[in-house]
Coordinates of C-alpha atoms in Angstrom, one line a residue:
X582 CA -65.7 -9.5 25.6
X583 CA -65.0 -5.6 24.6
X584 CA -63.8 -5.0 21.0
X585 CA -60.8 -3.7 23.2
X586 CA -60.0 -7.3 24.6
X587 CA -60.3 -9.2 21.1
X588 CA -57.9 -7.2 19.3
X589 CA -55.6 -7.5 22.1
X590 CA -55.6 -11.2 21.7
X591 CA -54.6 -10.4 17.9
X592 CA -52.3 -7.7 19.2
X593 CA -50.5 -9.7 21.1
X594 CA -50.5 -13.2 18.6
X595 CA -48.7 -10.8 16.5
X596 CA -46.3 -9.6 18.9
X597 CA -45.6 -13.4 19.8
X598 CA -44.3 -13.9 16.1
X599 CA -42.5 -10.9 15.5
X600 CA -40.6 -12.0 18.7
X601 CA -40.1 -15.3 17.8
X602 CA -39.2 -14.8 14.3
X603 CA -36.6 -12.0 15.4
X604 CA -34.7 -14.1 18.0
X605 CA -34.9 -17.6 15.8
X606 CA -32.9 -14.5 13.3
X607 CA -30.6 -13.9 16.0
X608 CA -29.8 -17.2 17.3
X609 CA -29.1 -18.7 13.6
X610 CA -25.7 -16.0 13.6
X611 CA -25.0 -18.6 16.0
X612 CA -23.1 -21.7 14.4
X613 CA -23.6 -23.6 18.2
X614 CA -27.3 -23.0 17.8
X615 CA -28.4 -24.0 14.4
X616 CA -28.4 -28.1 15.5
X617 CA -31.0 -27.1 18.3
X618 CA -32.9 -25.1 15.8
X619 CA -33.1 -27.9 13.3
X620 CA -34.0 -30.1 15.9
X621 CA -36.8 -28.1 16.9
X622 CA -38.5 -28.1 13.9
X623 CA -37.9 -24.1 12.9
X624 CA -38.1 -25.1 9.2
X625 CA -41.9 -26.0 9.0
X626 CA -42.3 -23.1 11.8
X627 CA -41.0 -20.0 9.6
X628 CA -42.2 -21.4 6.4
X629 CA -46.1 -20.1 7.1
X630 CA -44.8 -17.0 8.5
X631 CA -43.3 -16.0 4.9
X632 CA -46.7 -15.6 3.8
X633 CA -47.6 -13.1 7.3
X634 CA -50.0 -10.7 6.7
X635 CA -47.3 -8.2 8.3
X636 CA -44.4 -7.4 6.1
X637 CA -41.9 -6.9 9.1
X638 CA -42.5 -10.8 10.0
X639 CA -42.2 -11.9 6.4
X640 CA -38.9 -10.1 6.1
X641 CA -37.7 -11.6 9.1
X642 CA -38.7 -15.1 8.8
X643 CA -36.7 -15.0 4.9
X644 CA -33.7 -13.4 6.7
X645 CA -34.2 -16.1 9.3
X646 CA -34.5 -18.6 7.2
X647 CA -31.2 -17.6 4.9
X648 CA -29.2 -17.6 7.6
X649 CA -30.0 -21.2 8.7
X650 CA -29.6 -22.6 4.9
X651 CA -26.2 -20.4 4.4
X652 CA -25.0 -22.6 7.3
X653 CA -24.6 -26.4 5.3
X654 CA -26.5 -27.8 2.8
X655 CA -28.6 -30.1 5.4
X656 CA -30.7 -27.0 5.7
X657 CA -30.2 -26.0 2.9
X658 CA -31.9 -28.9 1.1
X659 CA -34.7 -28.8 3.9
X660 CA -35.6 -25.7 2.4
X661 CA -35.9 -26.7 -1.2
X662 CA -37.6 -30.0 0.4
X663 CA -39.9 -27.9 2.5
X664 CA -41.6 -26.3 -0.5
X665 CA -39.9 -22.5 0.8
X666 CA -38.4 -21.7 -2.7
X667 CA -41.8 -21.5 -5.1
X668 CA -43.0 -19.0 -2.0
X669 CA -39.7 -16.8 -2.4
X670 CA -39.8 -16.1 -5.8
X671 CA -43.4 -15.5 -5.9
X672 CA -43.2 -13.2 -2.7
X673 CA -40.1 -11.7 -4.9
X674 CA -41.7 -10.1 -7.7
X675 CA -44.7 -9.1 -5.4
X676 CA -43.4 -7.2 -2.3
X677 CA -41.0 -4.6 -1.2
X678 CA -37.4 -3.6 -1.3
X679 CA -37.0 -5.3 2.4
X680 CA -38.6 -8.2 2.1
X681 CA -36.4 -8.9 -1.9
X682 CA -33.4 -8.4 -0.7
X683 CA -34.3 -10.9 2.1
X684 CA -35.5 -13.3 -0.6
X685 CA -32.7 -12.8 -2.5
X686 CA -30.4 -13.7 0.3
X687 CA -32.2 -17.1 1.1
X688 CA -32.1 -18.0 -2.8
X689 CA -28.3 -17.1 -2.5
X690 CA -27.7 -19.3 0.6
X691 CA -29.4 -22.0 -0.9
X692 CA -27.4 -21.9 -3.9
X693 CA -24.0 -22.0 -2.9
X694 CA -23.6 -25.4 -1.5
X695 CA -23.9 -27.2 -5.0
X696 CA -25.1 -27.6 -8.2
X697 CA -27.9 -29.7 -7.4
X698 CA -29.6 -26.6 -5.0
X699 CA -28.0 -24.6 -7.8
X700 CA -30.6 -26.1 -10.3
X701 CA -33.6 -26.5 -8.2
X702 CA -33.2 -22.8 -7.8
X703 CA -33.4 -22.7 -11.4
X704 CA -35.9 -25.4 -11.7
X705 CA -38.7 -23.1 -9.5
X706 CA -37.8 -20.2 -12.1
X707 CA -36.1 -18.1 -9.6
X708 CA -33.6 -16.4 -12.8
X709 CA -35.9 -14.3 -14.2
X710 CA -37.2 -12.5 -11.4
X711 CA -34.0 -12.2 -10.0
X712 CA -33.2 -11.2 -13.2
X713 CA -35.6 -8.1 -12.8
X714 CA -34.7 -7.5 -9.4
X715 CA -30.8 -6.0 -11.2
X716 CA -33.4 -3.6 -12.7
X717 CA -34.6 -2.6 -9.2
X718 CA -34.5 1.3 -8.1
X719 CA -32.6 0.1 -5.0
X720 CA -29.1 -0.5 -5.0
X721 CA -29.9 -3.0 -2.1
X722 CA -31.9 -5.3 -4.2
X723 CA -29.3 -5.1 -7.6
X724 CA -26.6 -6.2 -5.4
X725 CA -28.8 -9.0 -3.5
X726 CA -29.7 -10.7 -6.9
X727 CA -26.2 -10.1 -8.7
X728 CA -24.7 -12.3 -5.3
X729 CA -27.6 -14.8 -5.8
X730 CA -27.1 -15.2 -9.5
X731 CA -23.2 -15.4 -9.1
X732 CA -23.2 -18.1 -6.7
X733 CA -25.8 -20.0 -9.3
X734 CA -23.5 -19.5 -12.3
X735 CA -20.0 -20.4 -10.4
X736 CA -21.0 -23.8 -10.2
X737 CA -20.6 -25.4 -13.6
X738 CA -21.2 -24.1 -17.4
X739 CA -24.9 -25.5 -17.8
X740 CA -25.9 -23.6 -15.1
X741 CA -24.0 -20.0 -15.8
X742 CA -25.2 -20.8 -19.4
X743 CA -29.0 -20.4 -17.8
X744 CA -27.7 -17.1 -16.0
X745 CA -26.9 -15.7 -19.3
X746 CA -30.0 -17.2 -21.2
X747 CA -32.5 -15.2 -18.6
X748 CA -30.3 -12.0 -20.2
X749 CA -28.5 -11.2 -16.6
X750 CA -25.0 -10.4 -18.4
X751 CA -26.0 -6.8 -20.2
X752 CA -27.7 -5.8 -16.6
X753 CA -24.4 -7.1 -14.9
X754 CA -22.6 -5.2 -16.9
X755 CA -24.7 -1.4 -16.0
X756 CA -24.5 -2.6 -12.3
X757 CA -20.5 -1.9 -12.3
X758 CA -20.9 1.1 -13.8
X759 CA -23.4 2.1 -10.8
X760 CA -21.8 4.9 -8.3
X761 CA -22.3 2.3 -5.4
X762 CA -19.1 0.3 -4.3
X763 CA -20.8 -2.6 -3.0
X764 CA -23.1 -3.2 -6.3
X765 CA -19.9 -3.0 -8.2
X766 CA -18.1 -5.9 -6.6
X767 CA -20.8 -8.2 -6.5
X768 CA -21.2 -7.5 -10.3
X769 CA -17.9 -8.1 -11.2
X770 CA -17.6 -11.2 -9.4
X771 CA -20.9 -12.7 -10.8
X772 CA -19.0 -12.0 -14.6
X773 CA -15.9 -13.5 -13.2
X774 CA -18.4 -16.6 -11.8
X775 CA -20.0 -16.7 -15.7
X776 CA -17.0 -15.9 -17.6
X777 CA -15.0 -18.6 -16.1
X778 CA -16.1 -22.2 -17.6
X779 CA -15.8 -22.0 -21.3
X780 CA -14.5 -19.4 -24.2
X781 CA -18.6 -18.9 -24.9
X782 CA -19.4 -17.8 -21.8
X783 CA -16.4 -15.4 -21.6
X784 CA -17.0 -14.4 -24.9
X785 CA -20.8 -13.6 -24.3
X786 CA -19.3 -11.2 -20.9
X787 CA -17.3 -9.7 -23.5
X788 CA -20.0 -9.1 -26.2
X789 CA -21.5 -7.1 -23.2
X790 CA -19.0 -4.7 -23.0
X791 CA -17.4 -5.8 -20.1
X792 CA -14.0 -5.2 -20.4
X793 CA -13.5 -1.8 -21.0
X794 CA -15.5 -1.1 -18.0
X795 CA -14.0 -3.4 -15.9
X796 CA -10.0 -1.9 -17.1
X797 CA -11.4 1.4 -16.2
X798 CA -11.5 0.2 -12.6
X799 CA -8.1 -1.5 -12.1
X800 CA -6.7 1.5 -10.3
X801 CA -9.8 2.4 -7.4
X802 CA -8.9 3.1 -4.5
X803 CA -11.5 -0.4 -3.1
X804 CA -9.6 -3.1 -2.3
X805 CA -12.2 -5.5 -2.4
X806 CA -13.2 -4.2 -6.0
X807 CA -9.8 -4.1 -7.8
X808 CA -9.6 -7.8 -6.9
X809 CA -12.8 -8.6 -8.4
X810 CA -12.0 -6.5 -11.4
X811 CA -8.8 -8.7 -11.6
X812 CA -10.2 -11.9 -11.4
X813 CA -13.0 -11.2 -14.0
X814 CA -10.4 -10.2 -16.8
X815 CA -8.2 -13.2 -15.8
X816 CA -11.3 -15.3 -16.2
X817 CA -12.0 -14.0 -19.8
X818 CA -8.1 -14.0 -21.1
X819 CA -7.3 -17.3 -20.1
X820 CA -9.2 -18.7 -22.4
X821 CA -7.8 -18.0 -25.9
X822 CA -5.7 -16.0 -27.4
X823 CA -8.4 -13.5 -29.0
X824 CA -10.0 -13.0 -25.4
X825 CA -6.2 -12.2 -24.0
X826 CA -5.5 -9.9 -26.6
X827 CA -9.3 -8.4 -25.7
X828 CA -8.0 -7.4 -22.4
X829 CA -4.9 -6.4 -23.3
X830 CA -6.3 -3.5 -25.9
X831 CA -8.4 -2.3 -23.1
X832 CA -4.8 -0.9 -22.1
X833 CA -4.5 -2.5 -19.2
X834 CA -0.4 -2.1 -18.9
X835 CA 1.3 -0.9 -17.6
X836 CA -2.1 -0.2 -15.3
X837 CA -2.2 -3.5 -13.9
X838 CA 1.7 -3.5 -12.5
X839 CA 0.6 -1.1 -9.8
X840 CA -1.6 -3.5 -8.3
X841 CA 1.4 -5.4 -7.6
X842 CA 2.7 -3.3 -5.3
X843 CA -0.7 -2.8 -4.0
X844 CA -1.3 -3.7 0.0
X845 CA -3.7 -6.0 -0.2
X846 CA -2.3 -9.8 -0.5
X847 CA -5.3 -10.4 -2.8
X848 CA -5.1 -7.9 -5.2
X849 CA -1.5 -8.5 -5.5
X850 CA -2.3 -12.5 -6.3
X851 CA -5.1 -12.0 -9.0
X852 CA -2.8 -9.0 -10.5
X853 CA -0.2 -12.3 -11.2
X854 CA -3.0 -14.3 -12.2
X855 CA -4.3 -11.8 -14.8
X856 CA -0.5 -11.2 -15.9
X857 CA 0.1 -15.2 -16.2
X858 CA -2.9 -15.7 -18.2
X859 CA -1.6 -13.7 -20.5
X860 CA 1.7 -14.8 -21.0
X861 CA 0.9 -18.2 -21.4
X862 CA -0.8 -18.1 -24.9
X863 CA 1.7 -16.9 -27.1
X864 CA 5.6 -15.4 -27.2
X865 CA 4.3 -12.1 -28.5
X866 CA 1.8 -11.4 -25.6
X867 CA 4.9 -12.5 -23.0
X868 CA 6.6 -10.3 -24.8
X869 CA 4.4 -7.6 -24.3
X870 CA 4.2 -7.7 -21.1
X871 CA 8.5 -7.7 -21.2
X872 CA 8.3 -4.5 -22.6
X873 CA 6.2 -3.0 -20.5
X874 CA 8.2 -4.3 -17.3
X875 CA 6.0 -6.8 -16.5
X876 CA 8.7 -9.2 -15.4
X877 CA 10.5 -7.5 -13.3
X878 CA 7.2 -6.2 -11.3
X879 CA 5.8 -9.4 -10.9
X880 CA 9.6 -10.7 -9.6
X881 CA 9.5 -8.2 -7.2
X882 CA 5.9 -8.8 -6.2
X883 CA 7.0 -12.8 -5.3
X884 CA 9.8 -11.2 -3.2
X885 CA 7.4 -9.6 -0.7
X886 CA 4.7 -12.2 -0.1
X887 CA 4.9 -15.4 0.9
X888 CA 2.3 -18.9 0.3
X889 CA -0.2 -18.8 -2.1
X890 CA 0.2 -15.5 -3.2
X891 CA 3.2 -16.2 -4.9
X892 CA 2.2 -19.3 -7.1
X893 CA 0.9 -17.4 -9.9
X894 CA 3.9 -14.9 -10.2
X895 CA 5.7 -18.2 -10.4
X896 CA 4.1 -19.8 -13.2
X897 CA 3.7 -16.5 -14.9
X898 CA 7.5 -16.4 -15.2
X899 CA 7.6 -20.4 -16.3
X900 CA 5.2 -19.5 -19.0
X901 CA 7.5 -16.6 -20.4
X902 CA 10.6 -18.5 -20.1
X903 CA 8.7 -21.5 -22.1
X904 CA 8.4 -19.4 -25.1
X905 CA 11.9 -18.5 -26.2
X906 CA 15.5 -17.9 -25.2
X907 CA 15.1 -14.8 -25.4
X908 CA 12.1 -14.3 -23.0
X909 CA 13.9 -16.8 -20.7
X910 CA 17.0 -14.4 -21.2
X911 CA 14.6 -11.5 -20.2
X912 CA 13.6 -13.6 -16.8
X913 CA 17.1 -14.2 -15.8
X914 CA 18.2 -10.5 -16.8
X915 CA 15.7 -9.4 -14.6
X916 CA 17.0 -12.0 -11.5
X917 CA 14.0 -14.6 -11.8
X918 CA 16.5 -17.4 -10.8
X919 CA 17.6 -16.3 -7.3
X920 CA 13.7 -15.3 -6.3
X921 CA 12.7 -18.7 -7.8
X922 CA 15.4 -20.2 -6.1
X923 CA 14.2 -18.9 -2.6
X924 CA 10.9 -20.1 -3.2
X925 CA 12.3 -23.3 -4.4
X926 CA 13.7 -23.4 -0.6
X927 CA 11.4 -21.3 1.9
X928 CA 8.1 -22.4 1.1
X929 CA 6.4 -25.4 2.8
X930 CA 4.2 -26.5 0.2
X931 CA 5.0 -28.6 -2.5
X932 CA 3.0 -27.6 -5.0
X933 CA 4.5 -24.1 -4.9
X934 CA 7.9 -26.0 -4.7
X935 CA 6.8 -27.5 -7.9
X936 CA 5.5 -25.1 -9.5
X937 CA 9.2 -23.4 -9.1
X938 CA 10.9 -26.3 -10.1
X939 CA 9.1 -26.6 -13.1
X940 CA 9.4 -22.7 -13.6
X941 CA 13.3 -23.2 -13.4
X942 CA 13.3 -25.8 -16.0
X943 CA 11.5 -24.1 -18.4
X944 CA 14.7 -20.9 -17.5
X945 CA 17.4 -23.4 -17.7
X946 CA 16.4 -26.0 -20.9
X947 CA 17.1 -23.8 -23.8
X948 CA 21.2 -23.1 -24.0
X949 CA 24.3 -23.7 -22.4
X950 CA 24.0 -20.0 -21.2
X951 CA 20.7 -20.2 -19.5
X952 CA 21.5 -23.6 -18.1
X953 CA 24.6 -22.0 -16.3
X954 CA 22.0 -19.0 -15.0
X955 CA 20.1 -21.6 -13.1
X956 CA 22.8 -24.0 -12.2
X957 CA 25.3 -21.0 -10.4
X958 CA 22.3 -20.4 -8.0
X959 CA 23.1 -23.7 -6.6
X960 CA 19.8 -24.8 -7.4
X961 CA 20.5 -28.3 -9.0
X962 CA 21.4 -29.7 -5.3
X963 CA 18.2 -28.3 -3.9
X964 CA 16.3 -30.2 -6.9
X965 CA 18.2 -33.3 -6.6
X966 CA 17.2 -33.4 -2.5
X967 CA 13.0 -32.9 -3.1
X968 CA 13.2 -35.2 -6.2
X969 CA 15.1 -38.0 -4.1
X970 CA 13.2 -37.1 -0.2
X971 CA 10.3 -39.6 0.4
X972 CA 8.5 -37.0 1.8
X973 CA 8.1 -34.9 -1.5
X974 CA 4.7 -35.2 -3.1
X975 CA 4.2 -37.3 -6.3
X976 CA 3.7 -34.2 -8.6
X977 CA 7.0 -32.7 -6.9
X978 CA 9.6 -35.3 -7.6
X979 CA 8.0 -35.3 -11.3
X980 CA 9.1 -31.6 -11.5
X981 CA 11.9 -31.9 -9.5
X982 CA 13.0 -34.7 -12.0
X983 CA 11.9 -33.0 -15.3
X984 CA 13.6 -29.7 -14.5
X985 CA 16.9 -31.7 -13.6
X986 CA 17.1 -33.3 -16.6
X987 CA 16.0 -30.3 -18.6
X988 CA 18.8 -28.3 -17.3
X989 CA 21.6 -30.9 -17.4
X990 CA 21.2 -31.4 -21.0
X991 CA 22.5 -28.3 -21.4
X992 CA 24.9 -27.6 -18.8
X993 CA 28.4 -27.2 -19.4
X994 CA 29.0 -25.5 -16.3
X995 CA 31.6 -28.6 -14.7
X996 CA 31.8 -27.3 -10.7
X997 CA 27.8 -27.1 -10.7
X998 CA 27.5 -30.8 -12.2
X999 CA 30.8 -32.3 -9.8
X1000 CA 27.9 -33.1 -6.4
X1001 CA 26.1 -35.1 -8.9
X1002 CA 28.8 -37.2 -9.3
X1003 CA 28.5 -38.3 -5.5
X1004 CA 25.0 -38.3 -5.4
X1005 CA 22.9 -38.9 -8.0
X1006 CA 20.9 -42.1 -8.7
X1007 CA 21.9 -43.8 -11.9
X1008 CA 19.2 -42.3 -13.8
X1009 CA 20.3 -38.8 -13.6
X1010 CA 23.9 -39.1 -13.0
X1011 CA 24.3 -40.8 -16.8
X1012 CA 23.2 -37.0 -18.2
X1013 CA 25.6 -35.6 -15.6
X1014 CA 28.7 -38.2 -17.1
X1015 CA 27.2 -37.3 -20.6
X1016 CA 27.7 -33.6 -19.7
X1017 CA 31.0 -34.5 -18.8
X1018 CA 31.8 -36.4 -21.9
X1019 CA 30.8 -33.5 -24.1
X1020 CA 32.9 -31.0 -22.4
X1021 CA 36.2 -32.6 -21.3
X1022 CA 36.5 -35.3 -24.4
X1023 CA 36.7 -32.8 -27.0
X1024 CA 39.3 -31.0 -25.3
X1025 CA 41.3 -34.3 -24.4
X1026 CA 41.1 -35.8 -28.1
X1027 CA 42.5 -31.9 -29.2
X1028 CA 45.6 -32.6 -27.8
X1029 CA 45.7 -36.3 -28.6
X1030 CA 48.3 -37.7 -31.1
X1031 CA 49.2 -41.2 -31.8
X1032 CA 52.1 -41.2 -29.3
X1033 CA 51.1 -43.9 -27.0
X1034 CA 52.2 -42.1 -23.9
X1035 CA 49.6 -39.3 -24.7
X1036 CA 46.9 -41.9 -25.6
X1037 CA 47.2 -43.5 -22.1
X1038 CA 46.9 -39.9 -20.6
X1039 CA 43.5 -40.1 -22.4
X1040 CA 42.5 -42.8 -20.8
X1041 CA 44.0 -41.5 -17.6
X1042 CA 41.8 -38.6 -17.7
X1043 CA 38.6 -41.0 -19.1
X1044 CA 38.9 -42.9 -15.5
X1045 CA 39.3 -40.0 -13.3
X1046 CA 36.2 -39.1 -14.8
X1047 CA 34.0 -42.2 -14.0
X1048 CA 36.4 -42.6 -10.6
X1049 CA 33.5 -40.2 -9.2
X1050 CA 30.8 -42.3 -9.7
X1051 CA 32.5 -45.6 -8.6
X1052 CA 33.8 -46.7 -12.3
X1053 CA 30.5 -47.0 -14.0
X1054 CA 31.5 -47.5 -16.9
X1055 CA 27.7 -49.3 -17.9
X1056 CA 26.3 -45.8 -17.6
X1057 CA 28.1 -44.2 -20.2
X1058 CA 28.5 -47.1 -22.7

């Protein structure tokens, strides 16, 4: 045979895996194909082919491969038990830009399913390079390892503790201030994915010099980054009290208040989940964000979304009206009880129906005065029909219940109290009658003198009273 004919033969064995390698890549975009792949046996098949002697083919087969283990943790797992991820990591310090942001990619996919691939990631010693891949010259390869190491750290503390122990926080930290849109949101969501488990962790983010950077970038014009941004602060202030107050000298009011308004449904949720993470630690930070209009915004932000996107604006306004009276005077000043009265109606779920019941008892269990805000909404009924309906969950008729009660002790408002009188079971109609007694017997014994004829019109007016509910007399003895 010619020279010509034998490199043919190796001309054309190469050819042969470039084209199988490239079609395995674009059948696993495929959910219907990846059971036929698996079958098939394309694990052990693109494992040598990471080590090809031609870069294209090595890049391929990694992409190839990330694909079919970002599918379920099945392949997944036959990757870590096929020996691939030792071969990664030391093919991702080696080679170029291509073939590590490929690498990167698999180690990602792999990752994300739990925090047992999690760890053997971190077992084969995949954090360090990746680690030096965020100090890359390509953008491509930053943002590749900053996903990879996010989805590693989101998992539990031990594991975003050995993110931050391979020293990825200070380089996460220069990757949002890169000029690149992309690198910047998968930055700030790996700091959200460390900050998030423990005070330490949030703390070390901080430390970093996170926060000021991150405040800097509420207001861009991306979408996709602002709620990022968002969600890292919220992970860092809900925490403690020090981290809050962190975040809120990076001036981040009345900044953030915009984003409430903003068009995205997502930024609009983690702008109320920043603002509610806030509140919750301590009356001066609620009223902080009072003053700078914070309740009203975030009111008007639950009035024009609907589901999930509400729940935090809910519980942000719960959390200021749990403080004081005169926070939860602030929330009803600003119309909180008829918006948390719609939700309490509209919305399908029940943990957002809790989560406004419980909002409305925390409004309504502090005076007479805020007891009558809530009850005038002719929200009492609507609580007394999801705490007795069968088909309310468990954790709704507890805050159905508790907010009820919360509000009765402390409602002297008689013609919102009179439908409990028909309706109520026993164990909430005796605060209703108790109400009753505290309103109507002082005024009765006023005009009471030892006359018998007036003392029979006491008693007169003592059985109208129980008439309602069917002369229980039990109840209020």
């Amino acid at each position: 045979m010619s020279q010509r004919q034998v490199l043919q033969v190796f001309e054309q064995y190469q050819k042969a895996r470039t084209q199988f390698v490239q079609m395995v890549a674009e059948l696993a975009t495929r959910p219907q194909n990846i059971e036929t792949l698996q079958n098939a046996g394309v694990m052990s098949l693109l494992r040598p082919l990471l080590l090809d002697v031609v870069p294209t083919i090595q890049q391929t087969a990694a992409l190839a491969l990330g694909r079919l283990a970002n599918y379920n943790d099945d392949l997944a797992e036959a990757v870590v038990k096929g020996d691939i991820l030792p071969q990664l990591v030391y093919s991702l310090a080696e080679q170029n830009r291509f073939y590590k942001k490929a690498a990167a990619f698999v180690l990602r996919a792999v990752g994300k399913h739990s925090p047992q691939l999690a760890q053997a990631i971190v077992d084969c010693g995949a954090l360090d390079t990746l680690v030096i891949c965020l100090e890359d010259f390509d953008p491509g390869v930053k943002e590749a390892a900053a996903w990879a190491l996010g989805y590693i750290a989101r998992h539990n503390a031990e594991l975003s503790q050995a993110v931050v122990d391979a020293g990825a926080v200070p380089l996460l930290v220069l990757c949002i201030q890169e000029p690149e849109i992309a690198l910047k949101r998968i930055a700030a969501s790996a700091l959200s994915d460390i900050s998030k488990h423990s005070p330490e962790l949030a703390q070390t983010v901080v430390d970093a010099g996170a926060i000021a950077h991150l405040a800097q970038m509420i207001l861009n014009p991306d979408s996709k980054l602002k709620r990022q941004v968002l969600s890292a602060l919220s992970q860092i202030a809900k925490h403690s009290v020090d981290l809050a107050e962190m975040v809120v000298e990076a001036e981040i009011f009345p900044v953030v208040l915009t984003c409430l308004k903003d068009k995205d449904e997502y930024v609009k949720k983690n702008a109320s989940t920043l603002i509610r993470e806030i509140a919750k630690h301590t009356p001066e930070l609620s009223q902080l964000i009072v003053n700078a209009g914070g309740v009203a915004a975030v009111i008007d932000c639950i009035g024009s979304c609907k589901g999930n996107i509400r729940l935090p604006g809910i519980m942000m306004l719960g959390y200021v009206a749990a403080h004081s009276e005169n926070l939860a005077m602030a929330v009803i000043i600003s119309k909180g009880v008829p918006q948390l009265s719609v939700c309490l109606s509209e919305e399908p779920e029940d943990h957002i129906k809790a989560a406004a019941a419980w909002a409305l008892g925390q409004i309504g269990r502090h005076t007479p005065e805020h007891a009558r805000a809530v009850a005038v909404t002719n929200t009492l009924p609507v609580l007394l029909s999801l705490y007795m309906s069968t088909e309310s969950s468990e954790d709704l008729q507890v805050k159905s219940k508790k907010a009820i009660k919360s509000i009765l002790q402390k409602c002297t408002y008689l013609p919102a109290l009179e439908p409990f009188l028909y309706d109520a079971p026993p164990n909430i109609l005796k605060h209703v009658v108790g109400q009753f007694s505290k309103v109507l017997f002082p005024w009765i014994f006023r005009y009471t003198s030892a006359e018998s004829g007036q003392l029979s019109t006491t008693y007169s007016l003592s059985k109208v009273l129980f008439s309602y509910s069917n002369s229980q007399w039990s109840i209020y003895e």
